[in-house]
């Protein structure tokens, strides 16, 4: 992974450095290294909403 450094064409791009991810693996994750990820829906152990706007969504995996 290399770093991409941009020319300051605008004031907001001055000092902009991004990670080049083109060389990373583009296939599916290795199944032996993947676990399921539980959803909390933004609720704590009492069932109270502690983080608003977190619910539903697409099923996610943890690698």
PDB file of N, CA and C in Angstrom:
ATOM      1  N   UNK A   1       0.848  -1.184   0.000  1.00  0.00           N
ATOM      2  CA  UNK A   1       0.000   0.000   0.000  1.00  0.00           C
ATOM      3  C   UNK A   1       0.888   1.240   0.000  1.00  0.00           C
ATOM      4  N   UNK A   2       0.711   2.030  -0.993  1.00  0.00           N
ATOM      5  CA  UNK A   2       1.482   3.257  -1.115  1.00  0.00           C
ATOM      6  C   UNK A   2       0.623   4.445  -0.711  1.00  0.00           C
ATOM      7  N   UNK A   3       1.271   5.567  -0.520  1.00  0.00           N
ATOM      8  CA  UNK A   3       0.566   6.804  -0.191  1.00  0.00           C
ATOM      9  C   UNK A   3       0.493   7.680  -1.433  1.00  0.00           C
ATOM     10  N   UNK A   4      -0.690   8.221  -1.714  1.00  0.00           N
ATOM     11  CA  UNK A   4      -0.874   9.124  -2.845  1.00  0.00           C
ATOM     12  C   UNK A   4      -0.856  10.551  -2.314  1.00  0.00           C
ATOM     13  N   UNK A   5       0.065  11.344  -2.821  1.00  0.00           N
ATOM     14  CA  UNK A   5       0.181  12.735  -2.395  1.00  0.00           C
ATOM     15  C   UNK A   5      -0.328  13.628  -3.527  1.00  0.00           C
ATOM     16  N   UNK A   6      -1.177  14.569  -3.199  1.00  0.00           N
ATOM     17  CA  UNK A   6      -1.829  15.400  -4.201  1.00  0.00           C
ATOM     18  C   UNK A   6      -1.220  16.793  -4.237  1.00  0.00           C
ATOM     19  N   UNK A   7      -1.238  17.388  -5.444  1.00  0.00           N
ATOM     20  CA  UNK A   7      -0.801  18.772  -5.579  1.00  0.00           C
ATOM     21  C   UNK A   7      -1.885  19.699  -5.034  1.00  0.00           C
ATOM     22  N   UNK A   8      -1.494  20.789  -4.399  1.00  0.00           N
ATOM     23  CA  UNK A   8      -2.493  21.695  -3.811  1.00  0.00           C
ATOM     24  C   UNK A   8      -3.197  22.544  -4.861  1.00  0.00           C
ATOM     25  N   UNK A   9      -4.123  21.937  -5.618  1.00  0.00           N
ATOM     26  CA  UNK A   9      -4.874  22.698  -6.609  1.00  0.00           C
ATOM     27  C   UNK A   9      -5.931  23.574  -5.942  1.00  0.00           C
ATOM     28  N   UNK A  10      -6.400  23.169  -4.770  1.00  0.00           N
ATOM     29  CA  UNK A  10      -7.303  24.000  -3.973  1.00  0.00           C
ATOM     30  C   UNK A  10      -6.764  24.043  -2.550  1.00  0.00           C
ATOM     31  N   UNK A  11      -7.267  24.981  -1.768  1.00  0.00           N
ATOM     32  CA  UNK A  11      -6.765  25.119  -0.404  1.00  0.00           C
ATOM     33  C   UNK A  11      -7.121  23.911   0.460  1.00  0.00           C
ATOM     34  N   UNK A  12      -8.243  23.261   0.159  1.00  0.00           N
ATOM     35  CA  UNK A  12      -8.630  22.097   0.948  1.00  0.00           C
ATOM     36  C   UNK A  12      -7.804  20.861   0.601  1.00  0.00           C
ATOM     37  N   UNK A  13      -7.184  20.844  -0.594  1.00  0.00           N
ATOM     38  CA  UNK A  13      -6.349  19.705  -0.987  1.00  0.00           C
ATOM     39  C   UNK A  13      -4.906  19.864  -0.532  1.00  0.00           C
ATOM     40  N   UNK A  14      -4.560  20.967   0.058  1.00  0.00           N
ATOM     41  CA  UNK A  14      -3.187  21.169   0.518  1.00  0.00           C
ATOM     42  C   UNK A  14      -2.885  20.188   1.649  1.00  0.00           C
ATOM     43  N   UNK A  15      -1.852  19.391   1.475  1.00  0.00           N
ATOM     44  CA  UNK A  15      -1.493  18.409   2.492  1.00  0.00           C
ATOM     45  C   UNK A  15      -2.331  17.145   2.447  1.00  0.00           C
ATOM     46  N   UNK A  16      -3.110  16.940   1.353  1.00  0.00           N
ATOM     47  CA  UNK A  16      -3.944  15.749   1.245  1.00  0.00           C
ATOM     48  C   UNK A  16      -3.088  14.548   0.870  1.00  0.00           C
ATOM     49  N   UNK A  17      -3.134  13.512   1.693  1.00  0.00           N
ATOM     50  CA  UNK A  17      -2.427  12.264   1.437  1.00  0.00           C
ATOM     51  C   UNK A  17      -3.426  11.134   1.650  1.00  0.00           C
ATOM     52  N   UNK A  18      -3.620  10.292   0.623  1.00  0.00           N
ATOM     53  CA  UNK A  18      -4.544   9.171   0.713  1.00  0.00           C
ATOM     54  C   UNK A  18      -3.796   7.862   0.512  1.00  0.00           C
ATOM     55  N   UNK A  19      -4.357   6.780   1.029  1.00  0.00           N
ATOM     56  CA  UNK A  19      -3.766   5.460   0.887  1.00  0.00           C
ATOM     57  C   UNK A  19      -4.245   4.844  -0.424  1.00  0.00           C
ATOM     58  N   UNK A  20      -3.299   4.352  -1.232  1.00  0.00           N
ATOM     59  CA  UNK A  20      -3.620   3.694  -2.492  1.00  0.00           C
ATOM     60  C   UNK A  20      -3.910   2.222  -2.212  1.00  0.00           C
ATOM     61  N   UNK A  21      -5.170   1.817  -2.367  1.00  0.00           N
ATOM     62  CA  UNK A  21      -5.580   0.450  -2.038  1.00  0.00           C
ATOM     63  C   UNK A  21      -5.749  -0.424  -3.276  1.00  0.00           C
ATOM     64  N   UNK A  22      -5.189  -0.003  -4.417  1.00  0.00           N
ATOM     65  CA  UNK A  22      -5.395  -0.747  -5.660  1.00  0.00           C
ATOM     66  C   UNK A  22      -4.671  -2.091  -5.649  1.00  0.00           C
ATOM     67  N   UNK A  23      -3.624  -2.241  -4.833  1.00  0.00           N
ATOM     68  CA  UNK A  23      -2.866  -3.491  -4.803  1.00  0.00           C
ATOM     69  C   UNK A  23      -3.439  -4.500  -3.817  1.00  0.00           C
ATOM     70  N   UNK A  24      -4.504  -4.146  -3.094  1.00  0.00           N
ATOM     71  CA  UNK A  24      -5.078  -5.056  -2.108  1.00  0.00           C
ATOM     72  C   UNK A  24      -5.940  -6.122  -2.779  1.00  0.00           C
ATOM     73  N   UNK A  25      -6.184  -7.198  -2.051  1.00  0.00           N
ATOM     74  CA  UNK A  25      -6.992  -8.318  -2.533  1.00  0.00           C
ATOM     75  C   UNK A  25      -8.424  -7.869  -2.749  1.00  0.00           C
ATOM     76  N   UNK A  26      -8.970  -8.154  -3.944  1.00  0.00           N
ATOM     77  CA  UNK A  26     -10.304  -7.681  -4.284  1.00  0.00           C
ATOM     78  C   UNK A  26     -11.370  -8.766  -4.166  1.00  0.00           C
ATOM     79  N   UNK A  27     -10.941 -10.001  -3.842  1.00  0.00           N
ATOM     80  CA  UNK A  27     -11.896 -11.101  -3.732  1.00  0.00           C
ATOM     81  C   UNK A  27     -12.619 -11.094  -2.398  1.00  0.00           C
ATOM     82  N   UNK A  28     -13.363 -12.172  -2.143  1.00  0.00           N
ATOM     83  CA  UNK A  28     -14.098 -12.300  -0.890  1.00  0.00           C
ATOM     84  C   UNK A  28     -13.127 -12.623   0.243  1.00  0.00           C
ATOM     85  N   UNK A  29     -13.498 -12.310   1.495  1.00  0.00           N
ATOM     86  CA  UNK A  29     -12.614 -12.626   2.617  1.00  0.00           C
ATOM     87  C   UNK A  29     -12.491 -14.139   2.838  1.00  0.00           C
ATOM     88  N   UNK A  30     -11.343 -14.567   3.362  1.00  0.00           N
ATOM     89  CA  UNK A  30     -11.091 -15.980   3.624  1.00  0.00           C
ATOM     90  C   UNK A  30     -12.017 -16.439   4.741  1.00  0.00           C
ATOM     91  N   UNK A  31     -12.779 -17.504   4.491  1.00  0.00           N
ATOM     92  CA  UNK A  31     -13.833 -17.919   5.416  1.00  0.00           C
ATOM     93  C   UNK A  31     -13.277 -18.349   6.776  1.00  0.00           C
ATOM     94  N   UNK A  32     -12.063 -18.911   6.802  1.00  0.00           N
ATOM     95  CA  UNK A  32     -11.480 -19.369   8.063  1.00  0.00           C
ATOM     96  C   UNK A  32     -11.124 -18.203   8.981  1.00  0.00           C
ATOM     97  N   UNK A  33     -10.963 -17.011   8.417  1.00  0.00           N
ATOM     98  CA  UNK A  33     -10.565 -15.845   9.211  1.00  0.00           C
ATOM     99  C   UNK A  33     -11.740 -14.944   9.559  1.00  0.00           C
ATOM    100  N   UNK A  34     -12.958 -15.354   9.187  1.00  0.00           N
ATOM    101  CA  UNK A  34     -14.124 -14.482   9.335  1.00  0.00           C
ATOM    102  C   UNK A  34     -15.041 -15.005  10.437  1.00  0.00           C
ATOM    103  N   UNK A  35     -15.561 -14.085  11.239  1.00  0.00           N
ATOM    104  CA  UNK A  35     -16.565 -14.425  12.253  1.00  0.00           C
ATOM    105  C   UNK A  35     -17.779 -13.539  12.042  1.00  0.00           C
ATOM    106  N   UNK A  36     -18.896 -13.972  12.587  1.00  0.00           N
ATOM    107  CA  UNK A  36     -20.092 -13.153  12.521  1.00  0.00           C
ATOM    108  C   UNK A  36     -19.971 -11.944  13.427  1.00  0.00           C
ATOM    109  N   UNK A  37     -20.704 -10.901  13.103  1.00  0.00           N
ATOM    110  CA  UNK A  37     -20.661  -9.671  13.897  1.00  0.00           C
ATOM    111  C   UNK A  37     -22.062  -9.383  14.413  1.00  0.00           C
ATOM    112  N   UNK A  38     -22.210  -9.271  15.721  1.00  0.00           N
ATOM    113  CA  UNK A  38     -23.521  -9.065  16.320  1.00  0.00           C
ATOM    114  C   UNK A  38     -23.950  -7.618  16.206  1.00  0.00           C
ATOM    115  N   UNK A  39     -25.243  -7.437  16.016  1.00  0.00           N
ATOM    116  CA  UNK A  39     -25.804  -6.086  15.989  1.00  0.00           C
ATOM    117  C   UNK A  39     -26.394  -5.775  17.350  1.00  0.00           C
ATOM    118  N   UNK A  40     -26.189  -4.557  17.823  1.00  0.00           N
ATOM    119  CA  UNK A  40     -26.771  -4.140  19.100  1.00  0.00           C
ATOM    120  C   UNK A  40     -27.958  -3.217  18.881  1.00  0.00           C
ATOM    121  N   UNK A  41     -28.054  -2.625  17.715  1.00  0.00           N
ATOM    122  CA  UNK A  41     -29.136  -1.686  17.450  1.00  0.00           C
ATOM    123  C   UNK A  41     -29.002  -0.416  18.261  1.00  0.00           C
ATOM    124  N   UNK A  42     -27.780  -0.123  18.742  1.00  0.00           N
ATOM    125  CA  UNK A  42     -27.557   1.089  19.527  1.00  0.00           C
ATOM    126  C   UNK A  42     -28.097   1.002  20.940  1.00  0.00           C
ATOM    127  N   UNK A  43     -28.293  -0.236  21.439  1.00  0.00           N
ATOM    128  CA  UNK A  43     -28.856  -0.410  22.779  1.00  0.00           C
ATOM    129  C   UNK A  43     -27.835  -1.024  23.728  1.00  0.00           C
ATOM    130  N   UNK A  44     -27.974  -0.707  25.023  1.00  0.00           N
ATOM    131  CA  UNK A  44     -27.067  -1.245  26.029  1.00  0.00           C
ATOM    132  C   UNK A  44     -27.647  -2.525  26.630  1.00  0.00           C
ATOM    133  N   UNK A  45     -27.073  -2.992  27.754  1.00  0.00           N
ATOM    134  CA  UNK A  45     -27.510  -4.262  28.340  1.00  0.00           C
ATOM    135  C   UNK A  45     -28.898  -4.184  28.964  1.00  0.00           C
ATOM    136  N   UNK A  46     -29.440  -2.986  29.151  1.00  0.00           N
ATOM    137  CA  UNK A  46     -30.792  -2.823  29.691  1.00  0.00           C
ATOM    138  C   UNK A  46     -31.828  -2.653  28.583  1.00  0.00           C
ATOM    139  N   UNK A  47     -31.377  -2.567  27.342  1.00  0.00           N
ATOM    140  CA  UNK A  47     -32.290  -2.394  26.230  1.00  0.00           C
ATOM    141  C   UNK A  47     -32.604  -0.953  25.921  1.00  0.00           C
ATOM    142  N   UNK A  48     -31.935  -0.022  26.592  1.00  0.00           N
ATOM    143  CA  UNK A  48     -32.173   1.401  26.356  1.00  0.00           C
ATOM    144  C   UNK A  48     -31.347   1.863  25.158  1.00  0.00           C
ATOM    145  N   UNK A  49     -31.921   2.753  24.356  1.00  0.00           N
ATOM    146  CA  UNK A  49     -31.206   3.319  23.211  1.00  0.00           C
ATOM    147  C   UNK A  49     -30.149   4.280  23.730  1.00  0.00           C
ATOM    148  N   UNK A  50     -28.875   3.996  23.419  1.00  0.00           N
ATOM    149  CA  UNK A  50     -27.779   4.866  23.837  1.00  0.00           C
ATOM    150  C   UNK A  50     -27.143   5.582  22.650  1.00  0.00           C
ATOM    151  N   UNK A  51     -27.306   5.032  21.445  1.00  0.00           N
ATOM    152  CA  UNK A  51     -26.806   5.673  20.229  1.00  0.00           C
ATOM    153  C   UNK A  51     -27.951   5.750  19.236  1.00  0.00           C
ATOM    154  N   UNK A  52     -28.389   6.955  18.949  1.00  0.00           N
ATOM    155  CA  UNK A  52     -29.539   7.119  18.066  1.00  0.00           C
ATOM    156  C   UNK A  52     -29.162   6.860  16.615  1.00  0.00           C
ATOM    157  N   UNK A  53     -30.127   6.350  15.852  1.00  0.00           N
ATOM    158  CA  UNK A  53     -29.944   6.166  14.415  1.00  0.00           C
ATOM    159  C   UNK A  53     -29.194   4.915  14.036  1.00  0.00           C
ATOM    160  N   UNK A  54     -28.922   4.017  15.008  1.00  0.00           N
ATOM    161  CA  UNK A  54     -28.218   2.775  14.684  1.00  0.00           C
ATOM    162  C   UNK A  54     -29.216   1.631  14.804  1.00  0.00           C
ATOM    163  N   UNK A  55     -29.610   1.054  13.677  1.00  0.00           N
ATOM    164  CA  UNK A  55     -30.501  -0.103  13.684  1.00  0.00           C
ATOM    165  C   UNK A  55     -30.543  -0.674  12.284  1.00  0.00           C
ATOM    166  N   UNK A  56     -30.906  -1.941  12.174  1.00  0.00           N
ATOM    167  CA  UNK A  56     -31.042  -2.576  10.867  1.00  0.00           C
ATOM    168  C   UNK A  56     -29.729  -2.590  10.105  1.00  0.00           C
ATOM    169  N   UNK A  57     -29.797  -2.326   8.821  1.00  0.00           N
ATOM    170  CA  UNK A  57     -28.602  -2.287   7.991  1.00  0.00           C
ATOM    171  C   UNK A  57     -28.253  -3.646   7.416  1.00  0.00           C
ATOM    172  N   UNK A  58     -27.216  -3.677   6.609  1.00  0.00           N
ATOM    173  CA  UNK A  58     -26.770  -4.901   5.953  1.00  0.00           C
ATOM    174  C   UNK A  58     -25.977  -5.751   6.931  1.00  0.00           C
ATOM    175  N   UNK A  59     -26.093  -7.080   6.797  1.00  0.00           N
ATOM    176  CA  UNK A  59     -25.371  -8.004   7.670  1.00  0.00           C
ATOM    177  C   UNK A  59     -23.870  -7.829   7.455  1.00  0.00           C
ATOM    178  N   UNK A  60     -23.106  -7.753   8.546  1.00  0.00           N
ATOM    179  CA  UNK A  60     -21.673  -7.504   8.457  1.00  0.00           C
ATOM    180  C   UNK A  60     -20.882  -8.669   9.024  1.00  0.00           C
ATOM    181  N   UNK A  61     -19.628  -8.783   8.577  1.00  0.00           N
ATOM    182  CA  UNK A  61     -18.712  -9.806   9.067  1.00  0.00           C
ATOM    183  C   UNK A  61     -17.523  -9.131   9.733  1.00  0.00           C
ATOM    184  N   UNK A  62     -16.885  -9.857  10.648  1.00  0.00           N
ATOM    185  CA  UNK A  62     -15.691  -9.347  11.324  1.00  0.00           C
ATOM    186  C   UNK A  62     -14.515 -10.200  10.898  1.00  0.00           C
ATOM    187  N   UNK A  63     -13.458  -9.577  10.382  1.00  0.00           N
ATOM    188  CA  UNK A  63     -12.278 -10.320   9.941  1.00  0.00           C
ATOM    189  C   UNK A  63     -11.070  -9.826  10.709  1.00  0.00           C
TER     190      UNK A  63
END
